[in-house]
mmCIF file of C-alpha atoms in Angstrom:
data_model
loop_
_atom_site.group_PDB
_atom_site.id
_atom_site.type_symbol
_atom_site.label_atom_id
_atom_site.label_comp_id
_atom_site.label_asym_id
_atom_site.label_seq_id
_atom_site.Cartn_x
_atom_site.Cartn_y
_atom_site.Cartn_z
ATOM 1 C CA MET A 23 -6.404 9.366 -12.777
ATOM 2 C CA ARG A 24 -6.352 12.442 -14.925
ATOM 3 C CA ILE A 25 -3.387 12.358 -17.298
ATOM 4 C CA ILE A 26 -2.483 15.590 -19.056
ATOM 5 C CA ALA A 27 0.223 15.844 -21.706
ATOM 6 C CA VAL A 28 2.237 19.056 -21.929
ATOM 7 C CA ILE A 29 3.646 19.926 -25.347
ATOM 8 C CA PRO A 30 5.796 23.024 -25.763
ATOM 9 C CA ALA A 31 5.844 24.054 -29.424
ATOM 10 C CA TYR A 32 7.858 26.606 -31.317
ATOM 11 C CA ASN A 33 7.204 27.028 -35.029
ATOM 12 C CA GLU A 34 5.726 23.547 -35.403
ATOM 13 C CA GLU A 35 2.681 24.297 -37.595
ATOM 14 C CA LYS A 36 3.474 21.358 -39.886
ATOM 15 C CA ARG A 37 3.878 18.688 -37.220
ATOM 16 C CA ILE A 38 1.913 19.809 -34.157
ATOM 17 C CA GLY A 39 -1.509 18.739 -35.465
ATOM 18 C CA GLU A 40 -0.421 15.192 -36.176
ATOM 19 C CA THR A 41 1.475 14.945 -32.884
ATOM 20 C CA ILE A 42 -1.608 16.020 -30.924
ATOM 21 C CA THR A 43 -4.034 13.682 -32.687
ATOM 22 C CA LYS A 44 -1.681 10.766 -32.021
ATOM 23 C CA ILE A 45 -1.468 11.622 -28.306
ATOM 24 C CA GLN A 46 -5.148 12.465 -27.753
ATOM 25 C CA PRO A 47 -6.480 8.890 -27.377
ATOM 26 C CA LEU A 48 -3.824 8.114 -24.741
ATOM 27 C CA VAL A 49 -4.427 10.984 -22.314
ATOM 28 C CA ASP A 50 -7.299 12.872 -20.674
ATOM 29 C CA GLY A 51 -6.133 16.305 -21.734
ATOM 30 C CA ILE A 52 -3.454 18.097 -23.701
ATOM 31 C CA VAL A 53 -1.880 21.460 -22.962
ATOM 32 C CA VAL A 54 0.060 22.973 -25.845
ATOM 33 C CA VAL A 55 2.259 25.975 -25.091
ATOM 34 C CA ASP A 56 2.906 27.955 -28.237
ATOM 35 C CA ASP A 57 6.228 29.506 -27.331
ATOM 36 C CA GLY A 58 5.930 32.718 -29.312
ATOM 37 C CA SER A 59 5.866 30.996 -32.691
ATOM 38 C CA THR A 60 6.003 33.175 -35.771
ATOM 39 C CA ASP A 61 4.034 30.654 -37.839
ATOM 40 C CA ALA A 62 0.504 29.238 -37.444
ATOM 41 C CA THR A 63 1.380 26.798 -34.631
ATOM 42 C CA PHE A 64 -1.277 28.320 -32.352
ATOM 43 C CA ASP A 65 -4.117 27.854 -34.870
ATOM 44 C CA ALA A 66 -2.953 24.397 -35.916
ATOM 45 C CA ALA A 67 -2.976 23.281 -32.280
ATOM 46 C CA LYS A 68 -6.270 25.010 -31.513
ATOM 47 C CA ARG A 69 -8.030 23.135 -34.346
ATOM 48 C CA THR A 70 -7.414 19.821 -32.573
ATOM 49 C CA GLY A 71 -9.401 20.930 -29.542
ATOM 50 C CA ALA A 72 -6.431 20.875 -27.169
ATOM 51 C CA THR A 73 -5.926 23.584 -24.519
ATOM 52 C CA VAL A 74 -3.540 26.005 -26.194
ATOM 53 C CA LEU A 75 -1.648 28.713 -24.314
ATOM 54 C CA ARG A 76 0.484 31.325 -25.945
ATOM 55 C CA HIS A 77 3.755 32.856 -24.784
ATOM 56 C CA ALA A 78 3.768 36.452 -26.021
ATOM 57 C CA MET A 79 7.415 35.976 -26.955
ATOM 58 C CA ASN A 80 9.776 33.058 -27.352
ATOM 59 C CA ARG A 81 11.135 32.016 -23.937
ATOM 60 C CA GLY A 82 12.561 28.570 -24.660
ATOM 61 C CA GLN A 83 11.565 24.951 -24.213
ATOM 62 C CA GLY A 84 12.104 24.873 -20.459
ATOM 63 C CA ALA A 85 9.923 27.951 -19.983
ATOM 64 C CA GLY A 86 7.209 26.399 -22.165
ATOM 65 C CA LEU A 87 7.266 23.158 -20.194
ATOM 66 C CA LYS A 88 6.950 25.000 -16.909
ATOM 67 C CA THR A 89 4.017 27.091 -18.137
ATOM 68 C CA GLY A 90 2.354 23.933 -19.472
ATOM 69 C CA THR A 91 2.972 22.033 -16.250
ATOM 70 C CA GLU A 92 1.450 24.837 -14.192
ATOM 71 C CA ALA A 93 -1.545 24.843 -16.553
ATOM 72 C CA ALA A 94 -1.943 21.063 -16.311
ATOM 73 C CA LEU A 95 -1.989 21.299 -12.515
ATOM 74 C CA ARG A 96 -4.620 24.021 -12.652
ATOM 75 C CA LEU A 97 -6.679 21.784 -14.931
ATOM 76 C CA GLY A 98 -6.599 19.114 -12.251
ATOM 77 C CA ALA A 99 -3.946 16.773 -13.594
ATOM 78 C CA ASP A 100 -2.942 13.795 -11.443
ATOM 79 C CA VAL A 101 -0.178 12.890 -13.877
ATOM 80 C CA VAL A 102 1.724 15.342 -16.081
ATOM 81 C CA VAL A 103 3.483 13.991 -19.189
ATOM 82 C CA HIS A 104 6.154 16.059 -20.956
ATOM 83 C CA ILE A 105 6.481 15.303 -24.648
ATOM 84 C CA ASP A 106 8.046 17.018 -27.664
ATOM 85 C CA ALA A 107 5.950 18.643 -30.374
ATOM 86 C CA ASP A 108 8.005 17.493 -33.331
ATOM 87 C CA GLY A 109 6.879 13.865 -33.265
ATOM 88 C CA GLN A 110 10.244 12.338 -32.385
ATOM 89 C CA HIS A 111 8.727 10.820 -29.262
ATOM 90 C CA ASP A 112 6.521 7.835 -30.005
ATOM 91 C CA PRO A 113 3.250 8.533 -28.119
ATOM 92 C CA SER A 114 2.632 4.796 -27.672
ATOM 93 C CA PHE A 115 5.155 4.971 -24.817
ATOM 94 C CA ILE A 116 2.920 7.270 -22.772
ATOM 95 C CA PRO A 117 1.025 4.402 -21.081
ATOM 96 C CA ILE A 118 4.373 2.770 -20.230
ATOM 97 C CA LEU A 119 5.589 6.020 -18.663
ATOM 98 C CA VAL A 120 2.411 6.522 -16.690
ATOM 99 C CA ASP A 121 2.117 2.937 -15.482
ATOM 100 C CA PRO A 122 4.618 3.086 -12.558
ATOM 101 C CA ILE A 123 2.912 6.278 -11.323
ATOM 102 C CA LYS A 124 -0.530 4.670 -11.519
ATOM 103 C CA LYS A 125 0.729 1.726 -9.511
ATOM 104 C CA GLY A 126 2.277 4.094 -6.971
ATOM 105 C CA GLU A 127 5.746 2.722 -7.648
ATOM 106 C CA ALA A 128 7.252 6.034 -8.699
ATOM 107 C CA ASP A 129 6.668 9.786 -8.537
ATOM 108 C CA VAL A 130 8.696 10.544 -11.648
ATOM 109 C CA VAL A 131 9.235 8.328 -14.688
ATOM 110 C CA LEU A 132 11.969 9.270 -17.144
ATOM 111 C CA GLY A 133 11.999 7.971 -20.696
ATOM 112 C CA SER A 134 15.458 6.713 -21.611
ATOM 113 C CA ARG A 135 16.691 6.240 -25.149
ATOM 114 C CA PHE A 136 19.590 4.110 -24.012
ATOM 115 C CA MET A 137 17.999 1.142 -22.277
ATOM 116 C CA GLY A 138 17.943 -1.433 -25.012
ATOM 117 C CA LEU A 139 15.616 0.074 -27.553
ATOM 118 C CA GLN A 140 17.949 1.265 -30.276
ATOM 119 C CA PRO A 141 17.068 4.798 -31.374
ATOM 120 C CA GLU A 142 16.501 5.184 -35.083
ATOM 121 C CA GLY A 143 18.876 7.334 -37.094
ATOM 122 C CA ILE A 144 20.838 8.759 -34.173
ATOM 123 C CA PRO A 145 24.025 10.249 -35.626
ATOM 124 C CA PHE A 146 27.474 9.488 -34.205
ATOM 125 C CA SER A 147 28.092 13.122 -33.281
ATOM 126 C CA ARG A 148 24.920 13.122 -31.192
ATOM 127 C CA ARG A 149 26.153 10.078 -29.297
ATOM 128 C CA VAL A 150 29.400 11.894 -28.500
ATOM 129 C CA LEU A 151 27.370 14.874 -27.315
ATOM 130 C CA HIS A 152 25.277 12.675 -25.023
ATOM 131 C CA ARG A 153 28.419 11.147 -23.571
ATOM 132 C CA ALA A 154 29.845 14.613 -22.902
ATOM 133 C CA ILE A 155 26.639 15.794 -21.239
ATOM 134 C CA LYS A 156 26.519 12.658 -19.123
ATOM 135 C CA THR A 157 30.061 13.207 -17.853
ATOM 136 C CA PHE A 158 29.318 16.868 -17.163
ATOM 137 C CA ASN A 159 26.092 15.955 -15.387
ATOM 138 C CA SER A 160 27.764 13.537 -13.032
ATOM 139 C CA LEU A 161 30.946 15.523 -12.327
ATOM 140 C CA VAL A 162 29.564 19.055 -12.168
ATOM 141 C CA MET A 163 25.847 18.683 -11.528
ATOM 142 C CA GLY A 164 26.078 15.680 -9.223
ATOM 143 C CA ILE A 165 23.527 13.648 -11.169
ATOM 144 C CA PRO A 166 24.044 9.904 -10.626
ATOM 145 C CA ARG A 167 25.796 8.086 -13.470
ATOM 146 C CA LYS A 168 23.304 5.227 -13.261
ATOM 147 C CA LEU A 169 20.904 7.522 -15.056
ATOM 148 C CA THR A 170 21.215 6.295 -18.636
ATOM 149 C CA ASP A 171 19.745 9.199 -20.595
ATOM 150 C CA PRO A 172 21.090 12.639 -19.707
ATOM 151 C CA GLN A 173 18.916 14.588 -22.076
ATOM 152 C CA SER A 174 15.570 12.872 -22.436
ATOM 153 C CA GLY A 175 12.549 15.077 -23.004
ATOM 154 C CA LEU A 176 9.933 12.374 -22.510
ATOM 155 C CA ARG A 177 8.898 12.080 -18.885
ATOM 156 C CA ALA A 178 5.900 11.709 -16.612
ATOM 157 C CA MET A 179 5.350 12.823 -13.040
ATOM 158 C CA ASN A 180 2.566 12.878 -10.514
ATOM 159 C CA ALA A 181 0.986 16.145 -9.406
ATOM 160 C CA ASN A 182 3.027 16.275 -6.211
ATOM 161 C CA ALA A 183 6.303 16.000 -8.126
ATOM 162 C CA ALA A 184 5.136 18.471 -10.773
ATOM 163 C CA GLN A 185 4.384 20.955 -8.041
ATOM 164 C CA ARG A 186 7.661 20.481 -6.231
ATOM 165 C CA LEU A 187 10.093 20.417 -9.167
ATOM 166 C CA ASP A 188 10.692 24.116 -9.458
ATOM 167 C CA PHE A 189 12.951 24.308 -12.512
ATOM 168 C CA ARG A 190 14.057 27.765 -13.581
ATOM 169 C CA GLN A 191 16.128 27.182 -16.721
ATOM 170 C CA ASP A 192 14.197 28.573 -19.658
ATOM 171 C CA ARG A 193 16.203 27.063 -22.466
ATOM 172 C CA MET A 194 17.951 23.783 -23.117
ATOM 173 C CA ALA A 195 19.532 23.485 -19.682
ATOM 174 C CA HIS A 196 16.178 22.650 -18.054
ATOM 175 C CA CYS A 197 16.798 18.955 -18.760
ATOM 176 C CA SER A 198 19.909 18.712 -16.599
ATOM 177 C CA GLU A 199 18.390 21.021 -14.009
ATOM 178 C CA LEU A 200 15.296 18.823 -13.726
ATOM 179 C CA LEU A 201 17.411 15.669 -13.395
ATOM 180 C CA ARG A 202 19.391 17.310 -10.592
ATOM 181 C CA LEU A 203 16.220 18.383 -8.802
ATOM 182 C CA ILE A 204 14.667 14.929 -9.219
ATOM 183 C CA THR A 205 17.657 12.856 -8.151
ATOM 184 C CA ARG A 206 18.393 15.122 -5.162
ATOM 185 C CA SER A 207 14.834 15.101 -3.862
ATOM 186 C CA ASP A 208 13.127 12.339 -1.930
ATOM 187 C CA LEU A 209 10.928 11.722 -4.945
ATOM 188 C CA CYS A 210 10.980 8.163 -6.192
ATOM 189 C CA TRP A 211 12.122 8.009 -9.828
ATOM 190 C CA VAL A 212 12.607 5.276 -12.407
ATOM 191 C CA GLU A 213 13.766 5.131 -15.995
ATOM 192 C CA VAL A 214 11.893 3.185 -18.644
ATOM 193 C CA PRO A 215 13.121 2.450 -22.156
ATOM 194 C CA VAL A 216 11.606 4.569 -24.912
ATOM 195 C CA LYS A 217 12.290 4.831 -28.601
ATOM 196 C CA VAL A 218 13.036 8.092 -30.320
ATOM 197 C CA ILE A 219 12.866 8.608 -34.052
ATOM 198 C CA TYR A 220 15.479 10.966 -35.411
ATOM 199 C CA SER A 221 14.644 12.440 -38.787
ATOM 200 C CA GLU A 222 16.502 15.060 -40.779
ATOM 201 C CA ASP A 223 13.696 17.444 -39.919
ATOM 202 C CA THR A 224 13.857 17.065 -36.160
ATOM 203 C CA LEU A 225 17.648 16.974 -36.153
ATOM 204 C CA ALA A 226 17.797 20.301 -37.948
ATOM 205 C CA LYS A 227 15.869 21.852 -35.085
ATOM 206 C CA GLY A 228 17.132 19.858 -32.121
ATOM 207 C CA ASN A 229 20.313 20.351 -30.106
ATOM 208 C CA LYS A 230 23.424 21.211 -32.039
ATOM 209 C CA ASN A 231 26.711 19.831 -30.832
ATOM 210 C CA LEU A 232 27.901 23.256 -29.763
ATOM 211 C CA ASP A 233 24.850 23.450 -27.513
ATOM 212 C CA ALA A 234 26.660 21.399 -24.878
ATOM 213 C CA VAL A 235 28.811 24.459 -24.227
ATOM 214 C CA LYS A 236 25.747 26.695 -24.101
ATOM 215 C CA ILE A 237 23.990 24.342 -21.686
ATOM 216 C CA ALA A 238 27.036 24.287 -19.406
ATOM 217 C CA TRP A 239 27.198 28.079 -19.484
ATOM 218 C CA GLN A 240 23.481 28.436 -18.715
ATOM 219 C CA LEU A 241 23.748 26.028 -15.810
ATOM 220 C CA PHE A 242 26.773 27.960 -14.508
ATOM 221 C CA LEU A 243 24.925 31.279 -14.738
ATOM 222 C CA GLY A 244 21.936 29.601 -13.115
ATOM 223 C CA MET A 245 24.004 28.932 -10.002
ATOM 224 C CA PHE A 246 24.333 32.685 -9.510
ATOM 225 C CA SER A 247 20.692 33.496 -10.264
ATOM 226 C CA LYS A 248 17.709 33.284 -8.016
ATOM 227 C CA MET C 2 54.208 65.144 -18.587
ATOM 228 C CA LEU C 3 51.031 66.190 -20.296
ATOM 229 C CA ILE C 4 49.099 62.924 -19.881
ATOM 230 C CA GLN C 5 49.713 62.968 -16.119
ATOM 231 C CA ILE C 6 48.384 66.513 -15.846
ATOM 232 C CA VAL C 7 45.289 65.737 -17.938
ATOM 233 C CA LEU C 8 44.472 62.531 -16.061
ATOM 234 C CA ILE C 9 44.962 64.085 -12.645
ATOM 235 C CA ALA C 10 42.745 67.002 -13.667
ATOM 236 C CA VAL C 11 40.044 64.513 -14.688
ATOM 237 C CA LEU C 12 40.403 62.653 -11.398
ATOM 238 C CA LEU C 13 40.166 65.869 -9.392
ATOM 239 C CA GLY C 14 36.964 66.612 -11.333
ATOM 240 C CA ALA C 15 35.655 63.152 -10.469
ATOM 241 C CA LEU C 16 36.514 63.680 -6.807
ATOM 242 C CA TYR C 17 34.692 67.014 -6.806
ATOM 243 C CA VAL C 18 31.574 65.554 -8.485
ATOM 244 C CA THR C 19 31.601 62.579 -6.093
ATOM 245 C CA TRP C 20 31.425 64.797 -2.990
ATOM 246 C CA ARG C 21 28.937 67.145 -4.635
ATOM 247 C CA ARG C 22 26.671 64.151 -5.205
ATOM 248 C CA ALA C 23 27.239 63.004 -1.637
ATOM 249 C CA ARG C 24 26.145 66.446 -0.382
ATOM 250 C CA GLN C 25 23.085 66.226 -2.631
ATOM 251 C CA ASN C 26 22.325 62.848 -1.005
ATOM 252 C CA VAL C 27 22.408 61.122 -4.390
ATOM 253 C CA ILE C 28 25.010 58.660 -3.119
ATOM 254 C CA THR C 29 25.662 57.584 0.453
ATOM 255 C CA LEU C 30 28.674 58.645 2.473
ATOM 256 C CA SER C 31 30.254 55.183 2.269
ATOM 257 C CA GLU C 32 29.816 55.130 -1.509
ATOM 258 C CA ALA C 33 31.465 58.537 -1.741
ATOM 259 C CA LEU C 34 34.369 57.324 0.403
ATOM 260 C CA LEU C 35 34.790 54.213 -1.755
ATOM 261 C CA TRP C 36 34.875 56.246 -4.957
ATOM 262 C CA SER C 37 37.262 58.766 -3.363
ATOM 263 C CA VAL C 38 39.685 56.006 -2.433
ATOM 264 C CA LEU C 39 39.545 54.775 -6.034
ATOM 265 C CA TRP C 40 40.170 58.254 -7.490
ATOM 266 C CA ILE C 41 42.984 59.023 -5.048
ATOM 267 C CA ALA C 42 44.626 55.631 -5.641
ATOM 268 C CA ALA C 43 44.465 56.226 -9.404
ATOM 269 C CA GLY C 44 45.904 59.727 -8.877
ATOM 270 C CA VAL C 45 48.792 58.392 -6.797
ATOM 271 C CA VAL C 46 49.599 55.754 -9.429
ATOM 272 C CA ILE C 47 49.535 58.409 -12.175
ATOM 273 C CA ALA C 48 51.588 61.005 -10.286
ATOM 274 C CA LEU C 49 54.084 58.494 -8.872
ATOM 275 C CA PRO C 50 54.120 55.478 -11.238
ATOM 276 C CA GLN C 51 56.733 53.708 -9.108
ATOM 277 C CA THR C 52 54.077 53.091 -6.407
ATOM 278 C CA ALA C 53 52.331 50.762 -8.866
ATOM 279 C CA THR C 54 55.621 48.887 -9.196
ATOM 280 C CA LEU C 55 55.763 48.517 -5.415
ATOM 281 C CA VAL C 56 52.279 46.971 -5.386
ATOM 282 C CA ALA C 57 53.145 44.914 -8.448
ATOM 283 C CA ASN C 58 56.241 43.507 -6.784
ATOM 284 C CA PHE C 59 54.157 42.621 -3.753
ATOM 285 C CA PHE C 60 51.916 40.488 -6.018
ATOM 286 C CA GLY C 61 54.917 39.079 -7.869
ATOM 287 C CA VAL C 62 54.420 41.077 -11.059
ATOM 288 C CA GLY C 63 57.552 42.769 -12.446
ATOM 289 C CA ARG C 64 56.282 46.063 -13.760
ATOM 290 C CA GLY C 65 53.748 48.523 -12.345
ATOM 291 C CA SER C 66 52.032 49.189 -15.664
ATOM 292 C CA ASP C 67 51.681 45.419 -16.240
ATOM 293 C CA PHE C 68 50.031 45.117 -12.865
ATOM 294 C CA VAL C 69 47.563 47.875 -13.706
ATOM 295 C CA ILE C 70 46.641 46.034 -16.937
ATOM 296 C CA TYR C 71 46.204 42.678 -15.126
ATOM 297 C CA ALA C 72 44.093 44.276 -12.418
ATOM 298 C CA SER C 73 41.944 45.992 -15.063
ATOM 299 C CA VAL C 74 41.373 42.733 -16.927
ATOM 300 C CA VAL C 75 40.288 40.997 -13.716
ATOM 301 C CA THR C 76 38.033 43.906 -12.768
ATOM 302 C CA LEU C 77 36.444 44.009 -16.220
ATOM 303 C CA PHE C 78 35.917 40.253 -16.158
ATOM 304 C CA VAL C 79 34.105 40.492 -12.825
ATOM 305 C CA LEU C 80 31.978 43.399 -14.042
ATOM 306 C CA VAL C 81 31.022 41.635 -17.295
ATOM 307 C CA PHE C 82 30.109 38.508 -15.363
ATOM 308 C CA LYS C 83 27.936 40.547 -13.033
ATOM 309 C CA ILE C 84 26.158 41.923 -16.091
ATOM 310 C CA PHE C 85 25.585 38.383 -17.391
ATOM 311 C CA VAL C 86 24.068 37.362 -14.065
ATOM 312 C CA ALA C 87 21.917 40.485 -13.976
ATOM 313 C CA MET C 88 20.706 39.757 -17.518
ATOM 314 C CA GLU C 89 19.826 36.198 -16.560
ATOM 315 C CA GLY C 90 17.814 37.610 -13.664
ATOM 316 C CA LEU C 91 15.972 39.938 -16.030
ATOM 317 C CA GLU C 92 15.328 37.083 -18.466
ATOM 318 C CA ARG C 93 13.765 35.042 -15.691
ATOM 319 C CA LYS C 94 11.557 37.930 -14.644
ATOM 320 C CA LEU C 95 10.536 38.347 -18.273
ATOM 321 C CA THR C 96 9.661 34.649 -18.515
ATOM 322 C CA GLU C 97 7.628 34.957 -15.334
ATOM 323 C CA MET C 98 5.624 37.803 -16.867
ATOM 324 C CA VAL C 99 5.126 35.969 -20.163
ATOM 325 C CA ARG C 100 3.985 32.920 -18.176
ATOM 326 C CA ARG C 101 1.523 34.888 -16.075
ATOM 327 C CA ASP C 102 0.074 36.350 -19.262
ATOM 328 C CA ALA C 103 -0.222 32.919 -20.891
ATOM 329 C CA LEU C 104 -1.978 31.441 -17.841
ATOM 330 C CA ARG C 105 -4.315 34.345 -17.093
ATOM 331 C CA ASP C 106 -7.413 32.670 -18.576
ATOM 332 C CA LEU C 107 -6.996 29.435 -16.626
ATOM 333 C CA PRO C 108 -8.579 28.988 -13.213
ATOM 334 C CA LYS C 109 -6.241 29.279 -10.230
ATOM 335 C CA LYS C 110 -5.226 26.031 -8.546
ATOM 336 C CA GLU C 111 -7.603 26.593 -5.611
ATOM 337 C CA ASP C 112 -10.599 26.874 -7.953
ATOM 338 C CA ALA C 113 -9.900 23.778 -10.009
ATOM 339 C CA GLY C 114 -11.686 20.676 -8.837
#
């Protein structure tokens, strides 16, 4: 089975190299999408030997993931793994994510930060944000509450699922949109526990608390857009 | 009153331009009719402000000028929202173009083993 990791990266020249070299031994290929970075992300990623694509301008994480997923499929991926560029996802969980797909037990495997493994350094305000997103997801988006992590960026899917999950949200809202598409399809999905490391660095760049409002607004606009 | 004369003159101008454009086939007949109704309705409200009060009372609003303000706010809200949706559509088209450009060197799905 050909496993290809997709890493969208925006201004990650410092961390992308290390992230890629950690992931490389665990997968058969890596697609990095440089999302219009203004720093040397493209060159840093290229040096590792990964397939690097470049967005001519910044289009957001969701857009980067979709471009990368399309590229992975073209490169003959059987399993596509989505993972963040900033190193907050521990790559050692990739085999755990891929395992249920290999065994044919699931089409989509979602990494959850809230299934026992305590995330490191997760601030209280971020917990409140997750709770708010979860409530919004279930009430407005119709995503089942049994899903423990509303906003996980670490996931794996087989080629069939990758082809069928046609997510359109370019920015942060792609997470909720994907969960809605997954849970409303006949695709078989499971959650597995993963550990995320929050550092000051990654927090500075990750979701801000106000982003919940932005995500809700983007999802709302998305309902009126083709 | 001066403001009524000025506004009605402007509306008459708008009505004239609307039908000129219709004759030039720049806008369709139904569009011209729609705009005409709007101009005439505005003219009636300006010339006889008490008609706005009649409509206002029908909707349960006390004063005609209040009703005009409320209606404008609602109309503007709808228009702004339509612009937001249109922008989102443009953004998605832009992303699609950026994506196509990023993927242009990769083989198409059919070609890949």
